[in-house]
Coordinates of C-alpha atoms and ligand atoms in Angstrom, one line a residue:
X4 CA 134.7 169.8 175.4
X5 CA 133.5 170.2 171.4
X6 CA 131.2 173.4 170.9
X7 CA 128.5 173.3 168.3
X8 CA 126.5 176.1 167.1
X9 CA 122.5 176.2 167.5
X10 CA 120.4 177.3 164.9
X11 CA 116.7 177.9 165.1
X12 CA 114.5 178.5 161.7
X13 CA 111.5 179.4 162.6
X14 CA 110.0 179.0 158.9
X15 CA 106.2 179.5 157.7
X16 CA 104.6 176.1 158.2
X17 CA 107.4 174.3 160.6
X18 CA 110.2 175.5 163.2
X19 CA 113.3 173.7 163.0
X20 CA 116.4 173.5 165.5
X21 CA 119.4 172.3 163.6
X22 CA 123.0 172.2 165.3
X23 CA 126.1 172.4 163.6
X24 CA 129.6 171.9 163.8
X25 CA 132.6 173.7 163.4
X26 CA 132.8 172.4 160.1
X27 CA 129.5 173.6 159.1
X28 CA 128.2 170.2 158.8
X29 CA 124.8 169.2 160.9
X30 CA 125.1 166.9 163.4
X31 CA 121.4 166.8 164.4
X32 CA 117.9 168.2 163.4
X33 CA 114.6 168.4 164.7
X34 CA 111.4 170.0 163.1
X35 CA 108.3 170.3 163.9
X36 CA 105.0 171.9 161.9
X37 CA 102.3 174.2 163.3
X38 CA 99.1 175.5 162.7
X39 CA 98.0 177.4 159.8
X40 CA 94.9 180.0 160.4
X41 CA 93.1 181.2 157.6
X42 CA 90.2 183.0 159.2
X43 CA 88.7 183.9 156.0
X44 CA 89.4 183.9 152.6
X45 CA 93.3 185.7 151.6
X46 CA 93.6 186.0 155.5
X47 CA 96.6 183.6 157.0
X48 CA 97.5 183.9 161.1
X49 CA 99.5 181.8 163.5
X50 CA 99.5 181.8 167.1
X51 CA 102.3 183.1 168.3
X52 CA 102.7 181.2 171.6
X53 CA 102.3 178.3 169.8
X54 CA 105.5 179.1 167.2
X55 CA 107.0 179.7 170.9
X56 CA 106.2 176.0 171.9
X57 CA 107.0 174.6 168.7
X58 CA 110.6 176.3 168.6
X59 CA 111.9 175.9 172.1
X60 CA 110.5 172.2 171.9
X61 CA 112.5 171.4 168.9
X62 CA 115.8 173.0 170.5
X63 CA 115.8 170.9 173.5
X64 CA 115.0 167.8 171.3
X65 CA 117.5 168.0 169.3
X66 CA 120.3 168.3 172.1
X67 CA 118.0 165.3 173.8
X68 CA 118.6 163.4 170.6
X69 CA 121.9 164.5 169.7
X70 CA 123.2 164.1 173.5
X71 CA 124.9 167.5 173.4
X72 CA 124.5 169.6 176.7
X73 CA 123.5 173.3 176.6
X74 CA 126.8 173.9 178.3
X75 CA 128.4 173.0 174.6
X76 CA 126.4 175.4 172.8
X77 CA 128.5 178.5 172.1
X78 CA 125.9 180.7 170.7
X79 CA 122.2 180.3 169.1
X80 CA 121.2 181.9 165.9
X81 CA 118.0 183.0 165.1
X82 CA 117.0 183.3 161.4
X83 CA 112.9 183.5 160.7
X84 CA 109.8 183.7 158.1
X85 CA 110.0 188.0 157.7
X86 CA 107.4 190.2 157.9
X87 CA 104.9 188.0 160.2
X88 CA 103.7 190.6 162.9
X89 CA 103.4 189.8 166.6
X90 CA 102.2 192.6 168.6
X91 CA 102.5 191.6 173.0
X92 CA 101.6 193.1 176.3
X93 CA 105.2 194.8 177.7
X94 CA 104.2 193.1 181.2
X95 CA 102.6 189.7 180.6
X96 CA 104.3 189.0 177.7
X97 CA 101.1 187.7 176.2
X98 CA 99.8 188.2 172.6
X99 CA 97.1 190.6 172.3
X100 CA 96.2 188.9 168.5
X101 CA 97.6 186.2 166.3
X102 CA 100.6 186.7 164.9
X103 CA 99.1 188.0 161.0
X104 CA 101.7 186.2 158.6
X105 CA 103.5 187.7 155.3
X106 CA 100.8 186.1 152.8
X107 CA 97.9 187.8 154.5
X108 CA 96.4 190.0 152.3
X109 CA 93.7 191.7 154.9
X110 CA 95.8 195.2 154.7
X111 CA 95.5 195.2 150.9
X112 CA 92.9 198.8 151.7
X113 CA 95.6 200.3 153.8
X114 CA 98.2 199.8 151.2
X115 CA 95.7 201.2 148.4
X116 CA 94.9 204.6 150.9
X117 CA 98.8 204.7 151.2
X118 CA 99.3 204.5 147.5
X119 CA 96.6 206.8 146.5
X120 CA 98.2 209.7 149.1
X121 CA 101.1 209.4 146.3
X122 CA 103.7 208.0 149.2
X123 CA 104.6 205.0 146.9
X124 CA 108.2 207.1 146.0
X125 CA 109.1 208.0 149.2
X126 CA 108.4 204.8 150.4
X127 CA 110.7 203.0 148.3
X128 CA 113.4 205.9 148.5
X129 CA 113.0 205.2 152.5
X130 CA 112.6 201.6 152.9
X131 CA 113.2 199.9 149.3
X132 CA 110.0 198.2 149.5
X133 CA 106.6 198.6 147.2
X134 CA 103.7 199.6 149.0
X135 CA 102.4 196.4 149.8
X136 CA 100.1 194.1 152.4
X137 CA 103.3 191.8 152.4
X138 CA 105.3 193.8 154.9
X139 CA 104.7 194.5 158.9
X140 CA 103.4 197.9 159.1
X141 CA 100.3 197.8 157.9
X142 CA 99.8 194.6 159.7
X143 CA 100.8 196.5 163.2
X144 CA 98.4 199.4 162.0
X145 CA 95.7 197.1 161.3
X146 CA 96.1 195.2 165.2
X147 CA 96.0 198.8 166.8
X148 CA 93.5 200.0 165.1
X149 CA 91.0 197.1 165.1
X150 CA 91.7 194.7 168.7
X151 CA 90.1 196.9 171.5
X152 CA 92.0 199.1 173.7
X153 CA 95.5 198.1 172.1
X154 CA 96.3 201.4 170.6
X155 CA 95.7 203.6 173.6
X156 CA 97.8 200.5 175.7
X157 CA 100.6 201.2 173.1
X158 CA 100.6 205.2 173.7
X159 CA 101.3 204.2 177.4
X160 CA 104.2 202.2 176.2
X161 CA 102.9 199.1 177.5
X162 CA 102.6 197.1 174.0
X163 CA 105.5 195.7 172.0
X164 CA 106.1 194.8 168.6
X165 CA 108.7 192.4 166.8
X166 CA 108.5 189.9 164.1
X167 CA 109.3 186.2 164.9
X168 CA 113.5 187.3 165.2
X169 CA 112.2 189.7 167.9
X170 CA 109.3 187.5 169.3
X171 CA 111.7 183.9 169.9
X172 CA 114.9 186.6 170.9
X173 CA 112.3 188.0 173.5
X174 CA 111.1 184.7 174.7
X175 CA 114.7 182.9 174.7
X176 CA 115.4 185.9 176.9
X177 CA 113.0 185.8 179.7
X178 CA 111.0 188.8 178.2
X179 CA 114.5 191.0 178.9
X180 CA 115.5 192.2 175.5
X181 CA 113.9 193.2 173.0
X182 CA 115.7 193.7 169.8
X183 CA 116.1 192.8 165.8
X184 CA 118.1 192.7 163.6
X185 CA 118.6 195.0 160.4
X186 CA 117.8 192.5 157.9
X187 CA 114.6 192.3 159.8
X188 CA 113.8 195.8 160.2
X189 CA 114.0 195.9 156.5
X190 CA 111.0 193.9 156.0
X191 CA 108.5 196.4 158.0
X192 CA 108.3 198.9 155.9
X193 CA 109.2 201.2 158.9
X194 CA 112.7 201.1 158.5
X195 CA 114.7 203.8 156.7
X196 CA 117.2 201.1 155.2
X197 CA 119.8 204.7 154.1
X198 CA 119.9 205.5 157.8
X199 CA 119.6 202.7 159.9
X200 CA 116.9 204.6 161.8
X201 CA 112.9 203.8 162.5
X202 CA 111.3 206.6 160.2
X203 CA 109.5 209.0 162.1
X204 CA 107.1 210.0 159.1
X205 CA 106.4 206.6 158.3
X206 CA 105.3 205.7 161.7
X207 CA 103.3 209.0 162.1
X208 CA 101.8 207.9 158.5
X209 CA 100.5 204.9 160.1
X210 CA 99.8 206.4 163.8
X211 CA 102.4 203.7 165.0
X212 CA 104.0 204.4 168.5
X213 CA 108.0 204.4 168.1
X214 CA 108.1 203.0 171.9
X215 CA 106.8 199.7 170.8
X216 CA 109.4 199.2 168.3
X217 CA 112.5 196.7 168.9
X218 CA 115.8 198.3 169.4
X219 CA 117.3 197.3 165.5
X220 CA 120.9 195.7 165.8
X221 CA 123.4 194.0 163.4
X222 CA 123.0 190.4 162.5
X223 CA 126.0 188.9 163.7
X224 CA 125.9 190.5 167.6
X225 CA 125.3 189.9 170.9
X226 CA 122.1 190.4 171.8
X227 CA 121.5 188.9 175.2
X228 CA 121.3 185.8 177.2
X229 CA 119.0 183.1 177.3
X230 CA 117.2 182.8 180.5
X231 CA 118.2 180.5 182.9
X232 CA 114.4 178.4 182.9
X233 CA 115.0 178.2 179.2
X234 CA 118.2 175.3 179.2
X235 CA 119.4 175.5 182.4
X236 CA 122.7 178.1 181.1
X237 CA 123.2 180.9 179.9
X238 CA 123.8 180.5 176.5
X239 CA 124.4 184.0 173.9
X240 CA 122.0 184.5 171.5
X241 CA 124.8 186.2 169.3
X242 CA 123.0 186.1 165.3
X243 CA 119.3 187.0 163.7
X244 CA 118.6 187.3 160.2
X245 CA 115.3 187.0 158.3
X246 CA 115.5 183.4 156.7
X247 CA 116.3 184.8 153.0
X248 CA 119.2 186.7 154.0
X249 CA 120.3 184.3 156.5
X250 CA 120.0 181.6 153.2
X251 CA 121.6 184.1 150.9
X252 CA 125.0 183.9 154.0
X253 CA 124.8 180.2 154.0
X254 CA 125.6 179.9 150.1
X255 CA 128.6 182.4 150.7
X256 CA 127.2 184.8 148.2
X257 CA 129.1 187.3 150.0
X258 CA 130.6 189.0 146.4
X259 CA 128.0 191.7 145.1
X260 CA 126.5 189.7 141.7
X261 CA 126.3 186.5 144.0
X262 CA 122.9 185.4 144.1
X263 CA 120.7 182.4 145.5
X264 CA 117.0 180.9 145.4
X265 CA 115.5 179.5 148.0
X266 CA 112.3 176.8 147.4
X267 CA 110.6 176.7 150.7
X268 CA 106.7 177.9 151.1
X269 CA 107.4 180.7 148.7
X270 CA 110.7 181.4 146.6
X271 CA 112.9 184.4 147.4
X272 CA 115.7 185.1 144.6
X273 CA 117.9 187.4 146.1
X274 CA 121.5 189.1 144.9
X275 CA 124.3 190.4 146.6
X276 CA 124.7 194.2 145.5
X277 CA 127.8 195.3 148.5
X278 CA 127.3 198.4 150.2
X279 CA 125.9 199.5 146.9
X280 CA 122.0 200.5 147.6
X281 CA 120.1 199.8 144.4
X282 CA 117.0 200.6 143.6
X283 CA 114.9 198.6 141.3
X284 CA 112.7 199.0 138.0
X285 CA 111.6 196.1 137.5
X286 CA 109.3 195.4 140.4
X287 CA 112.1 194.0 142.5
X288 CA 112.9 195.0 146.3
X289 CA 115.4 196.7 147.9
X290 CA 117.0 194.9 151.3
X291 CA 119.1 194.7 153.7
X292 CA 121.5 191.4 153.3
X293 CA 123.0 191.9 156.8
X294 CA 124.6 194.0 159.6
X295 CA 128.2 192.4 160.0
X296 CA 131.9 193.8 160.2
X297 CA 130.5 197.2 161.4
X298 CA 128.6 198.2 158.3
X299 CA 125.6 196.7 156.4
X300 CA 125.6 194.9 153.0
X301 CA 122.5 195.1 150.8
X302 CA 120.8 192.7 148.1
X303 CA 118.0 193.0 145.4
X304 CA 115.0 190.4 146.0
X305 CA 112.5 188.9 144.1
X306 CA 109.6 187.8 146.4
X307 CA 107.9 184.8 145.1
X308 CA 104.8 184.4 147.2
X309 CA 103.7 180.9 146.5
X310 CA 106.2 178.2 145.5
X311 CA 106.4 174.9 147.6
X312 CA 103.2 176.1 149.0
X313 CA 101.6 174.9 145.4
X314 CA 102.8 171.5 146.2
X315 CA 101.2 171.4 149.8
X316 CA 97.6 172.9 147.9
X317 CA 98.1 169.9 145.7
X318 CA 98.6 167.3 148.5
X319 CA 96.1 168.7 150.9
X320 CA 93.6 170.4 149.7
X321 CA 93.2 168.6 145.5
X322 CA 94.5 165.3 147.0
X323 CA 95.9 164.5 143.7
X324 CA 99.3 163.5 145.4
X325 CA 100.4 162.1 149.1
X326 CA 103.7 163.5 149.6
X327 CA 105.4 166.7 148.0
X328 CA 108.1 164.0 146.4
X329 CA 105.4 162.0 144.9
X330 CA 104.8 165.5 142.7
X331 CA 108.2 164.5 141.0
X332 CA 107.0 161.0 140.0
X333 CA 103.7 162.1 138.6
X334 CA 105.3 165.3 136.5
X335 CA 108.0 162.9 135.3
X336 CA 105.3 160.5 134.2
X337 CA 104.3 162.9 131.4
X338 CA 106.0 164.2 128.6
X339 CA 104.9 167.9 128.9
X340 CA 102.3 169.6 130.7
X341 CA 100.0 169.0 127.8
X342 CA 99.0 173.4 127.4
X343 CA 98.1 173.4 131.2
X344 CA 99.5 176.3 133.3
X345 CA 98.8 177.0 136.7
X346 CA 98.9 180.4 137.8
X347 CA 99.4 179.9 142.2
X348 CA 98.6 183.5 142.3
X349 CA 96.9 182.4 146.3
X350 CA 97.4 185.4 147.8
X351 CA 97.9 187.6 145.1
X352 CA 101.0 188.0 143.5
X353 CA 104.8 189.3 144.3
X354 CA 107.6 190.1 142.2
X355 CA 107.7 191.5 139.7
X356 CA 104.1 191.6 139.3
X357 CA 102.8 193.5 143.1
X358 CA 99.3 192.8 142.6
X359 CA 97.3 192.2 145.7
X360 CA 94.1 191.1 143.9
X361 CA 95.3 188.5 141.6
X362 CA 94.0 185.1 142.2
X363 CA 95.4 181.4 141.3
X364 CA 93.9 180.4 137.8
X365 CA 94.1 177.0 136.1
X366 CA 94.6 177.4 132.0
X367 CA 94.4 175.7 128.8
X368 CA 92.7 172.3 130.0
X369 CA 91.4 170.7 127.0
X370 CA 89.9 167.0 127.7
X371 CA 93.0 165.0 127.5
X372 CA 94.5 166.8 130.7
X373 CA 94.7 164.0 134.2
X374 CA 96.3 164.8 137.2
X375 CA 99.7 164.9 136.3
X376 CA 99.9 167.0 133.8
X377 CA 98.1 169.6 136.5
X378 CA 100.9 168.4 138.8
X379 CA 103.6 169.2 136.2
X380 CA 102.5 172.6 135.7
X381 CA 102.4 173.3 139.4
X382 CA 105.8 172.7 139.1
X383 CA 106.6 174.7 136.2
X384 CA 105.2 177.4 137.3
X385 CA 107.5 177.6 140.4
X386 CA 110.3 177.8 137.9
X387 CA 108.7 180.4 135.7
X388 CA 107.7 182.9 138.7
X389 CA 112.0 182.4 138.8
X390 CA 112.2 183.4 135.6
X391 CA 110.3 186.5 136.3
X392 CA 112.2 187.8 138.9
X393 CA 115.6 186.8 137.3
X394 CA 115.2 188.2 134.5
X395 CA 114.5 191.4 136.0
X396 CA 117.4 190.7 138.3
X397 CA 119.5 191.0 135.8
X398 CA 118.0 193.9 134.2
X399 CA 118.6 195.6 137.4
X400 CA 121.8 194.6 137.8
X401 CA 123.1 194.3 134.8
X402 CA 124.5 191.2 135.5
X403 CA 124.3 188.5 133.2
X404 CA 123.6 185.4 135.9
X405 CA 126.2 182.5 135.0
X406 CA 124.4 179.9 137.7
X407 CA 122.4 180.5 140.4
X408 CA 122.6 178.9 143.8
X409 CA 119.6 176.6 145.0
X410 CA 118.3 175.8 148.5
X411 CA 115.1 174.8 150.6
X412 CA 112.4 172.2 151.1
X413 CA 111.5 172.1 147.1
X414 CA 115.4 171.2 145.8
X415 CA 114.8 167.9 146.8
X416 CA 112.9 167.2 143.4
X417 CA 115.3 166.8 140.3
X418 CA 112.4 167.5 138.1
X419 CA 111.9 170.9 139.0
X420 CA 115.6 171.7 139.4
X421 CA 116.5 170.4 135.7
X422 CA 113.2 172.7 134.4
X423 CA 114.5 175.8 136.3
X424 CA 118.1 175.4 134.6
X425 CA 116.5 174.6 131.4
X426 CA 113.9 177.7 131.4
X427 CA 116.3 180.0 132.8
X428 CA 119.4 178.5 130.5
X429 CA 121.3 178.9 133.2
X430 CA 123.4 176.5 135.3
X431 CA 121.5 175.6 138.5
X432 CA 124.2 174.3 141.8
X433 CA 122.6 172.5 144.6
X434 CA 124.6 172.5 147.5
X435 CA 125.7 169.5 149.5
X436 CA 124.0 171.3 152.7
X437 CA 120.5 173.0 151.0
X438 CA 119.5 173.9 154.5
X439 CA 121.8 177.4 154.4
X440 CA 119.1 178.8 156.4
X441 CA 119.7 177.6 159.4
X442 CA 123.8 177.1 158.4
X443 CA 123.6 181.1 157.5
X444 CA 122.1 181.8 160.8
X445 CA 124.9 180.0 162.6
X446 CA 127.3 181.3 161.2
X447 CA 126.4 184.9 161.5
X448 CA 125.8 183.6 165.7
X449 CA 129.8 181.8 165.5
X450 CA 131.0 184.5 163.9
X451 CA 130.0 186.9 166.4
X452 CA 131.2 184.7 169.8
X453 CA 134.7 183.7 167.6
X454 CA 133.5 180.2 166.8
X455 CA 134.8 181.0 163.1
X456 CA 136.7 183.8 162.3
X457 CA 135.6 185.5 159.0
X458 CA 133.2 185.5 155.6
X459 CA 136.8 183.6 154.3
X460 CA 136.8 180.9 156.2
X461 CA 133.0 180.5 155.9
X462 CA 133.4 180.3 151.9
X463 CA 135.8 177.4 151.9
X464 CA 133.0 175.2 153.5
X465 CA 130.7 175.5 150.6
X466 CA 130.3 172.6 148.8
X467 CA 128.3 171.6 145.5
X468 CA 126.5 169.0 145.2
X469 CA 124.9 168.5 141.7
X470 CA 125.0 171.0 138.9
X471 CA 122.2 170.8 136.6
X472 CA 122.4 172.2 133.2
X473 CA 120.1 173.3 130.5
X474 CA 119.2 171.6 127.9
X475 CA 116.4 172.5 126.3
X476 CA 115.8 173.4 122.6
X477 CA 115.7 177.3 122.7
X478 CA 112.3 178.0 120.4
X479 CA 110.6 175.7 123.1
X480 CA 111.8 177.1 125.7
X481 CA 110.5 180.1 125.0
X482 CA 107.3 179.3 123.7
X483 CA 106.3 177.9 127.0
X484 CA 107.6 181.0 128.6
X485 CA 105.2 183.1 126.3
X486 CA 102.7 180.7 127.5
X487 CA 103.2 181.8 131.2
X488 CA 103.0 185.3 130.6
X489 CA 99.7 184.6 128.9
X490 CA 98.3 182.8 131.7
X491 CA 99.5 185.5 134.4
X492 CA 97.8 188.1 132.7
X493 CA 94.5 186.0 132.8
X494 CA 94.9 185.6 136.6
X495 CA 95.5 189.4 137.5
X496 CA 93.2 191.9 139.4
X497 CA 90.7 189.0 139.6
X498 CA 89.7 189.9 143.1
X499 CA 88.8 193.5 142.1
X500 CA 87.1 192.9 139.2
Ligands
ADP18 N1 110.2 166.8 146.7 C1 109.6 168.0 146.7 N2 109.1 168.5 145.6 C2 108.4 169.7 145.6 N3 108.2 170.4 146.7 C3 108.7 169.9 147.8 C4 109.4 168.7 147.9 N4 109.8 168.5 149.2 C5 109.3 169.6 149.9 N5 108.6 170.4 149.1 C6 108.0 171.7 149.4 O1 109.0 172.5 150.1 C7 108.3 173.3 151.2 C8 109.1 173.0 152.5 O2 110.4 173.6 152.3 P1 111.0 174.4 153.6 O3 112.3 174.9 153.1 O4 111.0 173.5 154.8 O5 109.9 175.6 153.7 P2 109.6 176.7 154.8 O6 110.9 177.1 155.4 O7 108.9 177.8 154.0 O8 108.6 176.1 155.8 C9 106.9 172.8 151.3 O9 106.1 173.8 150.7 C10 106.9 171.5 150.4 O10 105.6 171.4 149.7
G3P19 O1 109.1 180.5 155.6 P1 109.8 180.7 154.3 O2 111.1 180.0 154.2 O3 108.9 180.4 153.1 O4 110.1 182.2 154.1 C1 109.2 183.2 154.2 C2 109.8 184.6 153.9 O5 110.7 185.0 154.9 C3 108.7 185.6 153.7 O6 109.3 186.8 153.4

């Protein structure tokens, strides 16, 4: 009987269930989006029971449409948007509040109080994170101390906390385990990423109970069983990994200097850096690549907020285009951009930048500019936020980038993918398989049940599948760089001002 691996990607507008094969290769997909919640302005939930639905739906339809019984699956592996908070009752396992997702800027005070108390050091020395509304804490701080009777609930130990790794592990489980993973624990800003530990001053900082959080694990483990109601088997749930790191697997970037971006709702540059801890200055982000082998590997990120997302603001709420690959049509349709710049600065602005009151901006319209040249420079600016974080990738590093790795929803457009070579001047590889989320996920899930047997056999598989190289005059080049640096600064500490 052939096994397959299943992988679910519970991403930040759509959950996916992909299986694979033991050559890597997908043999099925299915995908389905949710509901976004934006309550008020720079505020963005989802319900968590609905992410639930969503996820498990999509696992048994792809095995419906693939006709592959549970009893072939050897494992399932979990990889997930990070940092989105879901806080439950121990017994009912119902949400007592939406899930509050990574863009949601509503803890921006917290992190302002935090910062001002002069813990932004020790933060980063602890966690490798900037003090920031992006990560979990302050979003679980900000449910206990403002949906009624929670907090004293969660001193009785009855309350639990996870992010979606923990929430769908949870679930899949029949409410039995409740776990993550260390590349998740990373992303709370609770996690002391030297020790492996929860951080006791940290949580006291915050007046968060240590009995609601998950027990943190390696990424390629098992974890548990899912519950017989779920497919009728028991199948392991044996790998979890927050979707960056589980994409950063997928490409194989398992040498330290290896590094990968990945286009999806936002864009998340990260490199591998070994055991090697580094800390950044230059506004990058300390993680944790994954738990594996007995020890944990580490990688420096750069956390693009808004990247595909720009796309989806042009298609739904402008209206200027019907589909995200229509946006490669129109940019293509015009020479340049024409001076316009878009600054998709939505819910403030990551990497390197960390400012949680800047606000999108459109620049340098002059009368000639239509709708394609505004759909260009939505484009452009994905590659320039790149820029940004690679250049002080490499400043960090002190690596001189020879090509970076692509993947997610956004490599799909050649336009984009020849302006990010050209603006980096740097070689950009699309893989044959750009969904390395999900592959990275399974294979941390295989690797862990003996489906494959090591990070060598996992390299072979990659597989290129267009190169694009740069080839634009150099003065240019960075004359419309200069330009995006002008329009960021425009667009920063708007909210505050
Ligand atoms: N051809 C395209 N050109 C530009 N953006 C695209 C294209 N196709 C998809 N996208 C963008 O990619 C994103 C979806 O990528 P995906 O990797 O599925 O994201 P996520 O995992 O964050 O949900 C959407 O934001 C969409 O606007
Ligand atoms: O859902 P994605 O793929 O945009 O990823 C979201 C990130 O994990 C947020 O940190």
């Amino acid at each position: 009987m052939e096994k397959f691996i299943l992988a679910l990607d519970q991403g930040t507008t759509s959950s996916r269930a992909i299986v694979f094969n033991n050559d890597g290769k997908i043999v099925g997909v299915a995908q389905k989006e949710f509901t976004q919640i934006y309550p008020k302005p720079g505020w963005v939930e989802h319900d968590p029971l609905e992410i639930w639905e969503s996820q498990i739906g999509v696992a048994r339809e792809v095995l419906d449409k693939t006709g592959i019984k549970p009893e072939q699956i050897a494992a399932i592996g979990i990889t997930n948007q990070r940092e989105t908070t879901v806080v439950w009752d121990k017994t009912t396992g119902k949400p007592v509040y939406n899930a509050i997702v990574w863009q949601c800027r509503r803890t921006a005070p917290i992190c302002d109080e935090l910062k001002a108390k002069g813990l932004a050091d020790s933060i980063r020395e602890k966690t490798g994170l900037v003090i920031d509304a992006y990560f979990s804490g302050t979003k679980v701080k900000w449910i206990l101390d403002n949906v009624e009777g929670v907090r004293e609930r969660a001193e009785n130990g009855e309350i639990l906390f996870g992010n979606i790794d923990t929430w769908l592990i949870w679930n899949l489980s029949g409410g039995k385990v409740h776990v993550t993973d260390y590349s998740n624990a990373s992303r709370t800003m609770l996690f002391n990423i030297n020790t492996l530990e929860w951080d006791k001053e940290i949580l006291s900082e915050l007046n968060v109970p240590e009995s609601m959080l998950p027990k943190a694990l390696p990424s390629s483990y098992v974890y548990g069983y899912t519950a017989k109601e779920v497919f009728g088997v028991e199948i392991p749930i044996a790998g979890a990994a927050g979707d960056q790191q589980a994409a950063l697997f997928g490409q194989a970037c398992f040498k330290p200097g290896m590094a990968k971006n990945t286009y999806g709702t936002g864009c998340f540059m990260l490199m591998n850096t070994g055991e090697k801890l580094v800390h950044s200055n230059n506004g990058l982000l300390t993680t944790i690549a994954w738990g594996l082998d007995g020890k944990v590997e580490y990688a420096l990120e750069g956390s693009i907020f808004i990247a595909g997302a720009s796309v989806q603001w042009l298609r739904d709420e402008l209206k200027v285009i019907e589909t995200a690959a229509k946006s490669e049509e129109l940019a293509t349709s015009v020479p340049d951009s024409n001076g316009v710049y878009v600054v998709p600065a939505f819910v403030g602005m990551g990497a390197p930048y960390w400012d949680m009151y800047a606000r999108g901006a459109v620049l340098g319209l002059t009368r000639g500019a239509n709708r394609a040249h505004l759909v260009r420079a939505t484009l452009e600016s994905i590659a320039f936020q790149t820029r940004d974080v690679l250049e002080a990738m490499q400043e960090d590093s002190k690596i001189k980038l020879e090509e970076l790795k692509v993947d997610g929803g956004a490599v799909a457009n050649n336009f984009l993918m020849q302006f990010q070579s050209d603006i980096l001047g740097v070689n950009v590889a699309r893989p044959v398989i750009t969904e390395t989320t999900a592959l990275g996920a399974a294979y941390l899930a295989g690797l862990a049940v003996g489906y494959w047997n090591g990070k060598e056999e996992i390299a072979k598989k990659w597989n290129v599948d267009v190169v694009f190289n740069p080839s634009m005059d150099e003065e240019l080049k960075e004359s419309k760089y200069a330009g995006w640096k002008k329009a960021v600064s425009r667009a920063l500490k708007w909210e505050n001002e």
